[in-house]
Coordinates of C-alpha atoms and ligand atoms in Angstrom, one line a residue:
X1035 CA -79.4 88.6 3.3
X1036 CA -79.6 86.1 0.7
X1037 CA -77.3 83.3 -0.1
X1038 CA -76.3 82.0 -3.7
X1039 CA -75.8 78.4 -4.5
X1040 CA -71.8 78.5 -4.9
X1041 CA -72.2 80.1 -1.3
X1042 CA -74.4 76.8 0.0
X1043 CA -72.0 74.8 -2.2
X1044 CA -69.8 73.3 0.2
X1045 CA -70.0 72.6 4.2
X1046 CA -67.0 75.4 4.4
X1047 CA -69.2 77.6 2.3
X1048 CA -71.9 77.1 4.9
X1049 CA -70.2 77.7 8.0
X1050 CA -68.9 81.0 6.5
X1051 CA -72.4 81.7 5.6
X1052 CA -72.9 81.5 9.0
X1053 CA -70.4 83.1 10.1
X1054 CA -72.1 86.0 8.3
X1055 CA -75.0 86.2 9.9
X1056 CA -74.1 85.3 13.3
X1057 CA -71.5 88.2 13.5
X1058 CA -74.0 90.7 12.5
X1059 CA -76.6 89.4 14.5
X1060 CA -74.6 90.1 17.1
X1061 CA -74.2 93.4 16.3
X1062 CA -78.2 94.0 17.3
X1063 CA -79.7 93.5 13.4
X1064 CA -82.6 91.4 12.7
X1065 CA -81.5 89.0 9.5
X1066 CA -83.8 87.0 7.3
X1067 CA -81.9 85.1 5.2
X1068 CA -82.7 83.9 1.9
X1069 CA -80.9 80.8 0.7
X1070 CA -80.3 79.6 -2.8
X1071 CA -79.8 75.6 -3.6
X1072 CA -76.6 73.8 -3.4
X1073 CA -74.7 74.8 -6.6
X1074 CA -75.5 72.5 -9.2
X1075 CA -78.4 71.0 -7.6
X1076 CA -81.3 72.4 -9.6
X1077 CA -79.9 71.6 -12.8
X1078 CA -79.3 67.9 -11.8
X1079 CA -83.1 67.8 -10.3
X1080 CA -84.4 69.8 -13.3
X1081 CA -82.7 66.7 -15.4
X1082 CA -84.2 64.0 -13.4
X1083 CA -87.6 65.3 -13.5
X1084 CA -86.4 65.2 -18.0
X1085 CA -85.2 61.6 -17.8
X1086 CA -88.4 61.0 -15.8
X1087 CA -90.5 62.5 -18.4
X1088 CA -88.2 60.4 -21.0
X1089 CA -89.1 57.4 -19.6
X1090 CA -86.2 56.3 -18.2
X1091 CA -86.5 54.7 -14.4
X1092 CA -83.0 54.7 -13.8
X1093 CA -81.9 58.0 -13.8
X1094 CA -83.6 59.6 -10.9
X1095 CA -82.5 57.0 -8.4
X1096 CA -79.1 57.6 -9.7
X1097 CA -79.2 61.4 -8.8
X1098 CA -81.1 61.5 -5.8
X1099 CA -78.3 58.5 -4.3
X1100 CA -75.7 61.7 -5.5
X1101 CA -77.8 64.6 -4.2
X1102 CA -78.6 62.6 -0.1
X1103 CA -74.9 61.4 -0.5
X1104 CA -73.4 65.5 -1.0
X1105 CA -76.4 66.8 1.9
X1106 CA -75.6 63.8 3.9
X1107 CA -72.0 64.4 3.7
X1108 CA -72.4 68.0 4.3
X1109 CA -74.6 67.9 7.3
X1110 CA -72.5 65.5 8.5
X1111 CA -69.6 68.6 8.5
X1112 CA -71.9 70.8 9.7
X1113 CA -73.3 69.3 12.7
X1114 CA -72.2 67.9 16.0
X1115 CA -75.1 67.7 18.5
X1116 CA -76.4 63.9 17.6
X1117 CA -80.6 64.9 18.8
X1118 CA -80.1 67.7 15.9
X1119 CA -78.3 65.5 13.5
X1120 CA -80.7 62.9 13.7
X1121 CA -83.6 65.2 13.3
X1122 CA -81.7 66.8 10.1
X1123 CA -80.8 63.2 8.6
X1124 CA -84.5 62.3 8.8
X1125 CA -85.8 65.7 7.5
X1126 CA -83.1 65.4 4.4
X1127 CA -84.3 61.8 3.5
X1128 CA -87.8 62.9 3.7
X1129 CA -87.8 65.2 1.7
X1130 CA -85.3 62.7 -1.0
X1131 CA -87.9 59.8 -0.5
X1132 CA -90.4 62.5 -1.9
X1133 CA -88.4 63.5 -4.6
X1134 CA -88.2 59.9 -5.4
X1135 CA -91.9 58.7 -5.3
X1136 CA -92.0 61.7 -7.4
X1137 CA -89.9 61.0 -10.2
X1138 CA -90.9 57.6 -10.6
X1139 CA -94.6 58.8 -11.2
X1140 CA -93.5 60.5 -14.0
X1141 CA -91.8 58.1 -14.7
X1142 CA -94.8 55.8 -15.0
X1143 CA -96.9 58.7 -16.9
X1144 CA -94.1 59.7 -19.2
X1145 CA -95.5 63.0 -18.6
X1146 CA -94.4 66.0 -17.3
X1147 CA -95.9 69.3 -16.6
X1148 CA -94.7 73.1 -16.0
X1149 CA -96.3 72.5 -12.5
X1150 CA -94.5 69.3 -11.6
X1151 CA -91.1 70.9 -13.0
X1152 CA -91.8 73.4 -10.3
X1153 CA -92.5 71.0 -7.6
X1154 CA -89.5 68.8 -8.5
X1155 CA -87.0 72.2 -8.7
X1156 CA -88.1 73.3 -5.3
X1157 CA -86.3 70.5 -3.6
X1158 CA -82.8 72.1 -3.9
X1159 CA -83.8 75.0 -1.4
X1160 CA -85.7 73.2 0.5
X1161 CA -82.6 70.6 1.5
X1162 CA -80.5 73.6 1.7
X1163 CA -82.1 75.3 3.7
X1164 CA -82.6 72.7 6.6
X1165 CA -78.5 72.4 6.6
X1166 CA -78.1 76.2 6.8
X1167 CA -80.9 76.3 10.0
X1168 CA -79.5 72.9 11.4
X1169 CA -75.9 74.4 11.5
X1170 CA -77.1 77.3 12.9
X1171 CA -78.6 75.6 15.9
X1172 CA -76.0 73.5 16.4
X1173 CA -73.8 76.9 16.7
X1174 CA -76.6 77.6 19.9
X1175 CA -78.4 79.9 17.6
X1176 CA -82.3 80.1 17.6
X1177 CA -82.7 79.1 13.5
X1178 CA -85.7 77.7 12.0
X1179 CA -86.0 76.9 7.9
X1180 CA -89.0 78.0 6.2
X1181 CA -90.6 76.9 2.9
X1182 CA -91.4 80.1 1.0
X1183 CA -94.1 78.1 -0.2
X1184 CA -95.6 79.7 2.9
X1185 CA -95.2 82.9 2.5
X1186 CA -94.2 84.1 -1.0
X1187 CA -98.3 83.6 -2.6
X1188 CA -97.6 84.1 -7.0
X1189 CA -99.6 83.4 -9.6
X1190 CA -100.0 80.1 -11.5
X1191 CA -97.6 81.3 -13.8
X1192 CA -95.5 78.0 -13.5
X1193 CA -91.5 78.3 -14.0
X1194 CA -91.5 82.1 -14.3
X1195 CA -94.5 83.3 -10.8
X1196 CA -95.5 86.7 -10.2
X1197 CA -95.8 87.5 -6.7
X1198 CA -99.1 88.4 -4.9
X1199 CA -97.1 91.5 -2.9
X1200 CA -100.6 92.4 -1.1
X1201 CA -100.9 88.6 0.1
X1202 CA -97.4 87.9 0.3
X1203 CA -96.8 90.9 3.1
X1204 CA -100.0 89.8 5.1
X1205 CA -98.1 86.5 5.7
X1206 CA -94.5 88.2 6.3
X1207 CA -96.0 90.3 8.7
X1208 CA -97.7 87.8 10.2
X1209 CA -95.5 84.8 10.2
X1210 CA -92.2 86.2 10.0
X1211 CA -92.3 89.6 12.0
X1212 CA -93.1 87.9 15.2
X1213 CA -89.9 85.1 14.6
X1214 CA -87.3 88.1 13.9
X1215 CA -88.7 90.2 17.0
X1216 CA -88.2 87.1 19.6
X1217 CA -84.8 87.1 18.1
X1218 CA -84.9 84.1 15.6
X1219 CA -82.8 83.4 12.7
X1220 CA -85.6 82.7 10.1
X1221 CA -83.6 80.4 7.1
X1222 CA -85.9 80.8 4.1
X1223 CA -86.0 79.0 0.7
X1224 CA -85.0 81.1 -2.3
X1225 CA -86.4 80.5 -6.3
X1226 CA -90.0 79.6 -4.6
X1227 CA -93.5 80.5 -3.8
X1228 CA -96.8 78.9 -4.0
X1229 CA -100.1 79.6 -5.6
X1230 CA -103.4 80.6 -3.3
X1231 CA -103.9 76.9 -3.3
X1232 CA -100.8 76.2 -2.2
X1233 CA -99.1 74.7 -5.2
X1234 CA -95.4 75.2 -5.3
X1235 CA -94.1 77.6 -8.3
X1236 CA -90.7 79.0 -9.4
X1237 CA -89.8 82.6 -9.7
X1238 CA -87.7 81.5 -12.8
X1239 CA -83.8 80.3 -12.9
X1240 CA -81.7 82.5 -10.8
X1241 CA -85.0 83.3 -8.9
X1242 CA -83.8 83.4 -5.1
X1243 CA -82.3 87.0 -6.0
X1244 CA -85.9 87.9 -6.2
X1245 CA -87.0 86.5 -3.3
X1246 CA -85.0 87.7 -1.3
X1247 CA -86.0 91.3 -2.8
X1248 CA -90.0 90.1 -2.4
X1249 CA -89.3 89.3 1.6
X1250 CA -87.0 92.5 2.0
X1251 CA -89.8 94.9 0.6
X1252 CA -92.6 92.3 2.2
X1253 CA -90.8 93.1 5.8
X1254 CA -90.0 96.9 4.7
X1255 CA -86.6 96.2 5.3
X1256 CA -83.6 98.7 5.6
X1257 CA -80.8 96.9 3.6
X1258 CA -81.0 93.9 0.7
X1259 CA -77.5 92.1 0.9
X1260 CA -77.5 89.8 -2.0
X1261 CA -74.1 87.3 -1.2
X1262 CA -72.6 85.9 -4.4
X1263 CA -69.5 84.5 -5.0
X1264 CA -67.9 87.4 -7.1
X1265 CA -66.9 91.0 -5.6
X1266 CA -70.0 93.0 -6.6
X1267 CA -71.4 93.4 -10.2
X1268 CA -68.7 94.4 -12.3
X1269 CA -67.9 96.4 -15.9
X1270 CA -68.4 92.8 -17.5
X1271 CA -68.8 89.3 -17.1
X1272 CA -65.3 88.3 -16.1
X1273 CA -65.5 84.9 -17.8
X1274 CA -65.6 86.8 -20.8
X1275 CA -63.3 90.2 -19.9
X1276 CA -61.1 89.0 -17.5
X1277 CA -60.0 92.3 -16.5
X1278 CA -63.3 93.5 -15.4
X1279 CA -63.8 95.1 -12.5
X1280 CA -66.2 95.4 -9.4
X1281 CA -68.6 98.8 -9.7
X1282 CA -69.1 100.6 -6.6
X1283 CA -72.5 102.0 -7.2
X1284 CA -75.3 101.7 -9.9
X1285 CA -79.0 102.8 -9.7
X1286 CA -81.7 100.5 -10.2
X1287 CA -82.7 101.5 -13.6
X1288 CA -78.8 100.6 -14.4
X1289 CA -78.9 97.5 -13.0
X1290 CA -82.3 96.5 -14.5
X1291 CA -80.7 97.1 -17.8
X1292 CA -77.5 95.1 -17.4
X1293 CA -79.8 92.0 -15.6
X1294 CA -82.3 92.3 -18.3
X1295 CA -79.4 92.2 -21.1
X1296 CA -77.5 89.3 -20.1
X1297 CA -75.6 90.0 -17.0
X1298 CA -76.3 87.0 -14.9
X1299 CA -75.1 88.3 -11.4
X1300 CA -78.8 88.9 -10.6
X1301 CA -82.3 87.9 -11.7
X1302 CA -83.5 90.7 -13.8
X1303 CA -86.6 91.3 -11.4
X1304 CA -84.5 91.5 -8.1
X1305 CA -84.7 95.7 -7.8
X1306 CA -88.8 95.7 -8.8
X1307 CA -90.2 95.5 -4.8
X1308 CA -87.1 97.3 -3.7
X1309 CA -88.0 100.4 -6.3
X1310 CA -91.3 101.7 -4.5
X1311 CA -89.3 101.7 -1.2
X1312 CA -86.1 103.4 -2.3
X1313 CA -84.4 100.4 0.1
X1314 CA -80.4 99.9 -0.9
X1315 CA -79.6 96.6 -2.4
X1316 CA -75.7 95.7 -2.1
X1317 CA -74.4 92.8 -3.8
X1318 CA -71.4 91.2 -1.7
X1319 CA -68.5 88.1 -1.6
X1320 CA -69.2 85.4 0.6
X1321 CA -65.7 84.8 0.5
X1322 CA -64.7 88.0 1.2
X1323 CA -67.1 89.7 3.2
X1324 CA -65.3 92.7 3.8
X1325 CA -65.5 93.9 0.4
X1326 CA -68.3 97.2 0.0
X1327 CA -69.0 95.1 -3.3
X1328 CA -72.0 97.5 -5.3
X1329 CA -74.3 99.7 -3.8
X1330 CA -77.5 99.9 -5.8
X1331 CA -79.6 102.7 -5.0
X1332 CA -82.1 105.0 -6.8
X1333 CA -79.9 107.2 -8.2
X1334 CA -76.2 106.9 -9.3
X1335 CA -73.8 109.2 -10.0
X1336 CA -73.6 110.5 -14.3
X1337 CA -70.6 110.8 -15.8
X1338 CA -71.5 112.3 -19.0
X1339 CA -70.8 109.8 -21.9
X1340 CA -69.8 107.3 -19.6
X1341 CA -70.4 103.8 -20.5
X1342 CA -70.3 101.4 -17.2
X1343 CA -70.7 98.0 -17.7
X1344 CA -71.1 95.5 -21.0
X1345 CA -73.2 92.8 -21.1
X1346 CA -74.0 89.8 -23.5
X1347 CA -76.9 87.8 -24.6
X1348 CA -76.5 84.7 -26.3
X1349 CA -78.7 81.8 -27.6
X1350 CA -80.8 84.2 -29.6
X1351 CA -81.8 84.8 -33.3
X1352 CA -82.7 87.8 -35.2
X1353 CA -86.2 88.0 -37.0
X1354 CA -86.8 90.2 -39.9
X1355 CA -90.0 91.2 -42.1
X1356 CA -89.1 92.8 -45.2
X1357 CA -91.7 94.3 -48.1
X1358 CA -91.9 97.4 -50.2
X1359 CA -95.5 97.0 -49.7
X1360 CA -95.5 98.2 -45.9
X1361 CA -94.0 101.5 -46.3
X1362 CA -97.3 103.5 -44.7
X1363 CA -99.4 100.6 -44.1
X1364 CA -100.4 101.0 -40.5
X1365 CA -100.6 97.9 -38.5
X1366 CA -98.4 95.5 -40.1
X1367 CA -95.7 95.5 -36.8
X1368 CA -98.6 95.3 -34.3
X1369 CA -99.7 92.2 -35.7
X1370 CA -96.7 90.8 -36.0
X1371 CA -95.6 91.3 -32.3
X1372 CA -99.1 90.2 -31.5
X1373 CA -98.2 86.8 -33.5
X1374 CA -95.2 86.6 -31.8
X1375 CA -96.5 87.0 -28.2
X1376 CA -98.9 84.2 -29.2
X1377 CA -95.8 82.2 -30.2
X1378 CA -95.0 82.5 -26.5
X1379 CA -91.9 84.2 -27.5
X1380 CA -90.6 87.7 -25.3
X1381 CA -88.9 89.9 -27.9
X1382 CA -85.4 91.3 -26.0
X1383 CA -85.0 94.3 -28.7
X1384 CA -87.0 95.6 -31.4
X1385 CA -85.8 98.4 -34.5
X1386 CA -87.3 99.6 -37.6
X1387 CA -85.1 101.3 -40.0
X1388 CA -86.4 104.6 -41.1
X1389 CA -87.5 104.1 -44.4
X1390 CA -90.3 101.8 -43.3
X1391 CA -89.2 98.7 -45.7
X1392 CA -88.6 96.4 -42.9
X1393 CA -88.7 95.7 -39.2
X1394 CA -86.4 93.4 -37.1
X1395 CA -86.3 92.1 -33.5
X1396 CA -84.2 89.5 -31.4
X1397 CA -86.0 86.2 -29.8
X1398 CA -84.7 83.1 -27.7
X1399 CA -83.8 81.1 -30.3
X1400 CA -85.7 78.1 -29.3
X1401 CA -88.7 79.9 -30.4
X1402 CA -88.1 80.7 -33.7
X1403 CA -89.8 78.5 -35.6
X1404 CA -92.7 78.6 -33.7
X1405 CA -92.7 82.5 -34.2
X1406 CA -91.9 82.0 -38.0
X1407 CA -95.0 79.9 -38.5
X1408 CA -97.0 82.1 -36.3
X1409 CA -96.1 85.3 -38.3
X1410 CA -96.6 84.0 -41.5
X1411 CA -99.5 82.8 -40.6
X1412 CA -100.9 86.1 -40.1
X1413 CA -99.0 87.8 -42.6
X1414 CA -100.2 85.4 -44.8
X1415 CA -102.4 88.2 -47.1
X1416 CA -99.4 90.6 -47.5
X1417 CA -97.1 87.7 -48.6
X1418 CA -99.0 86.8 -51.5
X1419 CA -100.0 90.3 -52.1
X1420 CA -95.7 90.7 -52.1
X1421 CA -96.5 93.6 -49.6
X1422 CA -94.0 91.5 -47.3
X1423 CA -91.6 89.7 -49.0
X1424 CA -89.6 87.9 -47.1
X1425 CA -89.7 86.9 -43.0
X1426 CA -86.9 84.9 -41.8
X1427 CA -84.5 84.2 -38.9
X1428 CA -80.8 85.0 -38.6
X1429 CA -79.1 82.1 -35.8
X1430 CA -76.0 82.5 -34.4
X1431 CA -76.2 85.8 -33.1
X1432 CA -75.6 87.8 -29.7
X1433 CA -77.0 91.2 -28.3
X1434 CA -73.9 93.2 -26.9
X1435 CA -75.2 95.8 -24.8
X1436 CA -73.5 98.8 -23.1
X1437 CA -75.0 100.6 -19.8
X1438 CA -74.4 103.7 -18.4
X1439 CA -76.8 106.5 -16.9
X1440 CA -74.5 108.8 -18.5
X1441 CA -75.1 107.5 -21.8
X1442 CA -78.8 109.3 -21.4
X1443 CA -79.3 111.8 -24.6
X1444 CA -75.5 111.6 -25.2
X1445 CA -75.1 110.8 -29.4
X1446 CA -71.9 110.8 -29.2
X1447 CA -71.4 107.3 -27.3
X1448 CA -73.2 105.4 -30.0
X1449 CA -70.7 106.7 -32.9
X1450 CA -67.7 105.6 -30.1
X1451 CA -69.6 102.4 -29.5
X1452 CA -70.1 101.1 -33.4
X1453 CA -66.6 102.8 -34.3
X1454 CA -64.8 100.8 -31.7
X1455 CA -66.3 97.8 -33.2
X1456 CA -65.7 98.9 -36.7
X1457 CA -62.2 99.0 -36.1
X1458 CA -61.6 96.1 -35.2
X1459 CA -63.4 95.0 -38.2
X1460 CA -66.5 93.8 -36.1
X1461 CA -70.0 94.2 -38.4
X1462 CA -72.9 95.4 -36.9
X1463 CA -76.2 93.9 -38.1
X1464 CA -78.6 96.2 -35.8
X1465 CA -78.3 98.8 -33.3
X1466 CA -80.6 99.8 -31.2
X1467 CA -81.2 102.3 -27.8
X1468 CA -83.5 101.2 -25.0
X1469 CA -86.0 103.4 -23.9
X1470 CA -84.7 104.3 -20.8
X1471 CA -81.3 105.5 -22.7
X1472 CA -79.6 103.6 -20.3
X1473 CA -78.0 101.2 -22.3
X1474 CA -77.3 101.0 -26.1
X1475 CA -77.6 97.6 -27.9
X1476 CA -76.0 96.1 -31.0
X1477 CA -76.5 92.7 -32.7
X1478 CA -73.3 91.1 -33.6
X1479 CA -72.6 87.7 -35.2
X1480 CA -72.2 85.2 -32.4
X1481 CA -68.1 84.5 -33.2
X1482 CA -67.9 87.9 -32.5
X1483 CA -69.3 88.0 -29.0
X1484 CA -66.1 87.5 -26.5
X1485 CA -63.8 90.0 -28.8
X1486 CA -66.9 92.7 -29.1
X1487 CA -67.4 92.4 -25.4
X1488 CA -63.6 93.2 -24.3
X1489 CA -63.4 96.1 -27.2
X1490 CA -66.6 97.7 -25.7
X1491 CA -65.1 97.0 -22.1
X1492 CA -61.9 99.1 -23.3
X1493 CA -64.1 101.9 -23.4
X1494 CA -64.5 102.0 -19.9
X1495 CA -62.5 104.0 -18.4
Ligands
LIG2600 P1 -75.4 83.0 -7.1 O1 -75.4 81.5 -7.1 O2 -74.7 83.6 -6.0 O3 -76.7 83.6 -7.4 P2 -74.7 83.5 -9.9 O4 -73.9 82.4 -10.5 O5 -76.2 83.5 -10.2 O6 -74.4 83.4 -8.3 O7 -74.1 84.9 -10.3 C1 -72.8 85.2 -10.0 C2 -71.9 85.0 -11.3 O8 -72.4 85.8 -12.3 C3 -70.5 85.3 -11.1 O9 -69.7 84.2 -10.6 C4 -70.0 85.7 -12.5 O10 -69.4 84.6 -13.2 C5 -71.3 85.9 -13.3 N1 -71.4 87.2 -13.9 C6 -71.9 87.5 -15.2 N2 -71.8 88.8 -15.5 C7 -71.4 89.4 -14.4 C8 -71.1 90.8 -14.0 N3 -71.4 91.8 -14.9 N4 -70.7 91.1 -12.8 C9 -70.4 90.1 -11.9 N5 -70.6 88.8 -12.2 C10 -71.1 88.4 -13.4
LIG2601 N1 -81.5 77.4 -7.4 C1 -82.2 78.2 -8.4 C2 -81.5 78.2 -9.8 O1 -80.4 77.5 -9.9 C3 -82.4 79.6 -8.0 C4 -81.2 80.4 -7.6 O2 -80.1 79.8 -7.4 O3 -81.3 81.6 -7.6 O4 -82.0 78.7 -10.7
LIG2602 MG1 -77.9 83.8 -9.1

């Protein structure tokens, strides 16, 4: 089971967390849980660790006074037995004092790295997952928190790890095996891993989804149970359509779609290790625990021309090359992606109109003039030659994207799609189909995003 951070939010949050586990624990299952940090939490460490890095010695102390007073006052709540209170207390301002003697170092160096981002966002779980274990024992349970750090091994890809699966299981099985088979409640900290060396990393905002998927398929585990704070994953973002509504079952290749495009209900990694297992992943309430919320499982049931959810990216810009000069040159895209990667940019959607006289693809915007630079820096021989003419950026734009298995090798939902949005007088500046034919993308202007999101949710039936 894993826990999001609206679920560790608050001390009533926690006990029904709790509450969770303990009833079906007694029901004869062995639970790992997975926790997320307190809502809120990493963004205001993420922002210390900034100020830190700005220079500014004041800051820090100001958050990490709010961050022990919320824990303190939480734990507080949580716990009654004074030997396991104290023990918490002094774990929680351990752990602060670090985060402290931390800061201030950058402070000192004005410096910070990828790798000391990491180390600084790690202390949201770790706090919250000592209140989770504490409460736990104080219920008369047999809990223990764990640092992932221990078991998850990644990469030194700081900010966005890869796990080491082959290392990562030798210590699950290892470690963790023999505390679920005496019984134990194992309390492990999402969004983190460390490196061979043991150097904390991140698995990426949003990351604890994916632990909890890594430990699951790590301990060849029956069921994932990702708790959120919403009914399930639903036909759309219901911020945006408020009239969305909960889907009972998608398939992984669904689910990677709508993650990957936008739909922040999950990291877009969390199916990966579930995939070579088959294993179900359900996505549930916290605060209403008796709702099925979604099954995802390898297959889902195709409604021909069916489009089931919509999803939205924002905070991206379009990039175009445009010559009469490439029309049959080979090799004018591949370097230009390859400029881009070195830009350090991930392109989300790519499409080339058919007559060859340009190319266009959609970046996070903060990259684009890097990527600019970088392509016209190769391209630097075509664009006096005028074989390109022009590369530039459009801002201000979203990727709308629909998903639906169904959709698969159907035409006639992209003409419903774009006419939908015609009518309502919505341009389209690119479409584009991904390669599984899950899902079917379009760029729209971003002013268009919340009224092309709830015209392409009216499609749903
Ligand atoms: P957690 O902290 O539990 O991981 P998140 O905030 O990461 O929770 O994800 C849950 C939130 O995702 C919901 O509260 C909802 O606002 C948002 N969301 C965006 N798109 C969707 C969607 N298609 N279905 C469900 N929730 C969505
Ligand atoms: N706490 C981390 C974040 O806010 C990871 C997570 O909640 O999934 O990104
Ligand atoms: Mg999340």
């Amino acid at each position: 089971m894993k826990f999001g951070g609206t679920s560790m939010g608050t001390h009533d949050a926690i006990a029904q967390v709790a509450r969770i586990i303990t009833e079906h624990a007694a029901q004869g299952h062995r639970i790992l849980t997975v926790v997320s940090a307190m809502s809120g939490v990493t963004d205001m460490l993420l922002q210390a660790a900034s100020a830190s890095a700005a220079g500014d010695e004041g800051t820090h102390f100001i958050m990490v006074e709010t961050l022990r007073k919320r824990h303190h006052e939480t734990a507080d709540e949580l716990v009654r037995d004074e030997k396991i209170k104290t023990a918490l207390f002094d774990d929680l301002d351990g752990l602060l004092e670090g985060l402290n003697a931390l800061c201030h170092s950058i402070a000192v160096l004005r410096e910070i790295t990828p790798r000391g981002m990491d180390l600084i966002a790690s202390f949201g779980e770790r706090l919250s997952a000592r209140l989770l274990a504490a409460h736990l024992r104080d219920l008369g349970q047999d809990s223990i928190a764990i640092d992932a750090s221990e078991l998850i091994v990644t990469d030194d890809n700081f900010q966005d790890a890869v796990p080491i699966m082959d290392e990562t299981r030798k210590r699950v099985q290892e470690y963790l095996v023999p505390c679920l088979e005496s019984g134990m409640l194992p309390i492990v900290t999402g969004f983190i891993g460390a490196t061979r060396k043991g150097i904390i990393t991140t698995l990426g905002r949003g990351g604890s989804d994916y632990s909890g998927a890594i430990l699951g398929a790590a301990l060849d585990t029956d069921h994932l149970w990702i708790y959120t704070d919403v009914d399930g994953i639903m036909t759309a973002d219901p911020r945006v359509a408020p009239t969305a509504r909960v889907i009972p079952v998608l398939s992984y290749g669904e689910v990677g779609e709508l993650a990957y495009f936008g739909a922040k209900v999950l990291h877009p990694k969390t199916v990966q290790p579930m995939i070579d297992r088959g294993s179900p992943v359900r996505v549930r309430n916290t605060f209403n625990p008796t709702h099925t919320g979604t099954l995802i499982q390898p297959q889902s049931e195709i409604t021909a021309g069916a489009v089931k959810a919509v999803t939205a990216i924002k905070d991206v810009s379009l990039i175009s090359v445009e010559g009469r000069g490439m029309v049959g040159v080979p090799g004018i895209a591949g370097r230009t992606f390859m400029a881009v990667a070195r830009a350090n940019a991930s392109m989300l959607l790519i499409s080339q109109s058919s007559s060859e006289q340009s190319f266009c693809f959609v970046i996070p915007s903060d990259r684009v003039q890097g990527t600019l630079d970088s392509i016209r820096r190769e391209l630097r021989h075509e664009l006096e030659r005028k074989d390109v003419d022009r590369i530039w950026a459009k801002e201000d734009i979203v990727i709308i994207t629909t998903v639906g298995a169904g959709m698969r090798g159907m035409p006639g939902v992209a003409s419903r799609v774009c006419g939908a949005l015609a009518d309502q007088g919505i341009n389209i500046l690119v479409i584009a189909q991904g390669s599984s034919e899950y899902s079917i993308s379009l760029v729209v202007a971003a002013d268009d995003h919340v009224k092309a999101v709830q015209v392409l949710h009216n499609l749903i039936a």
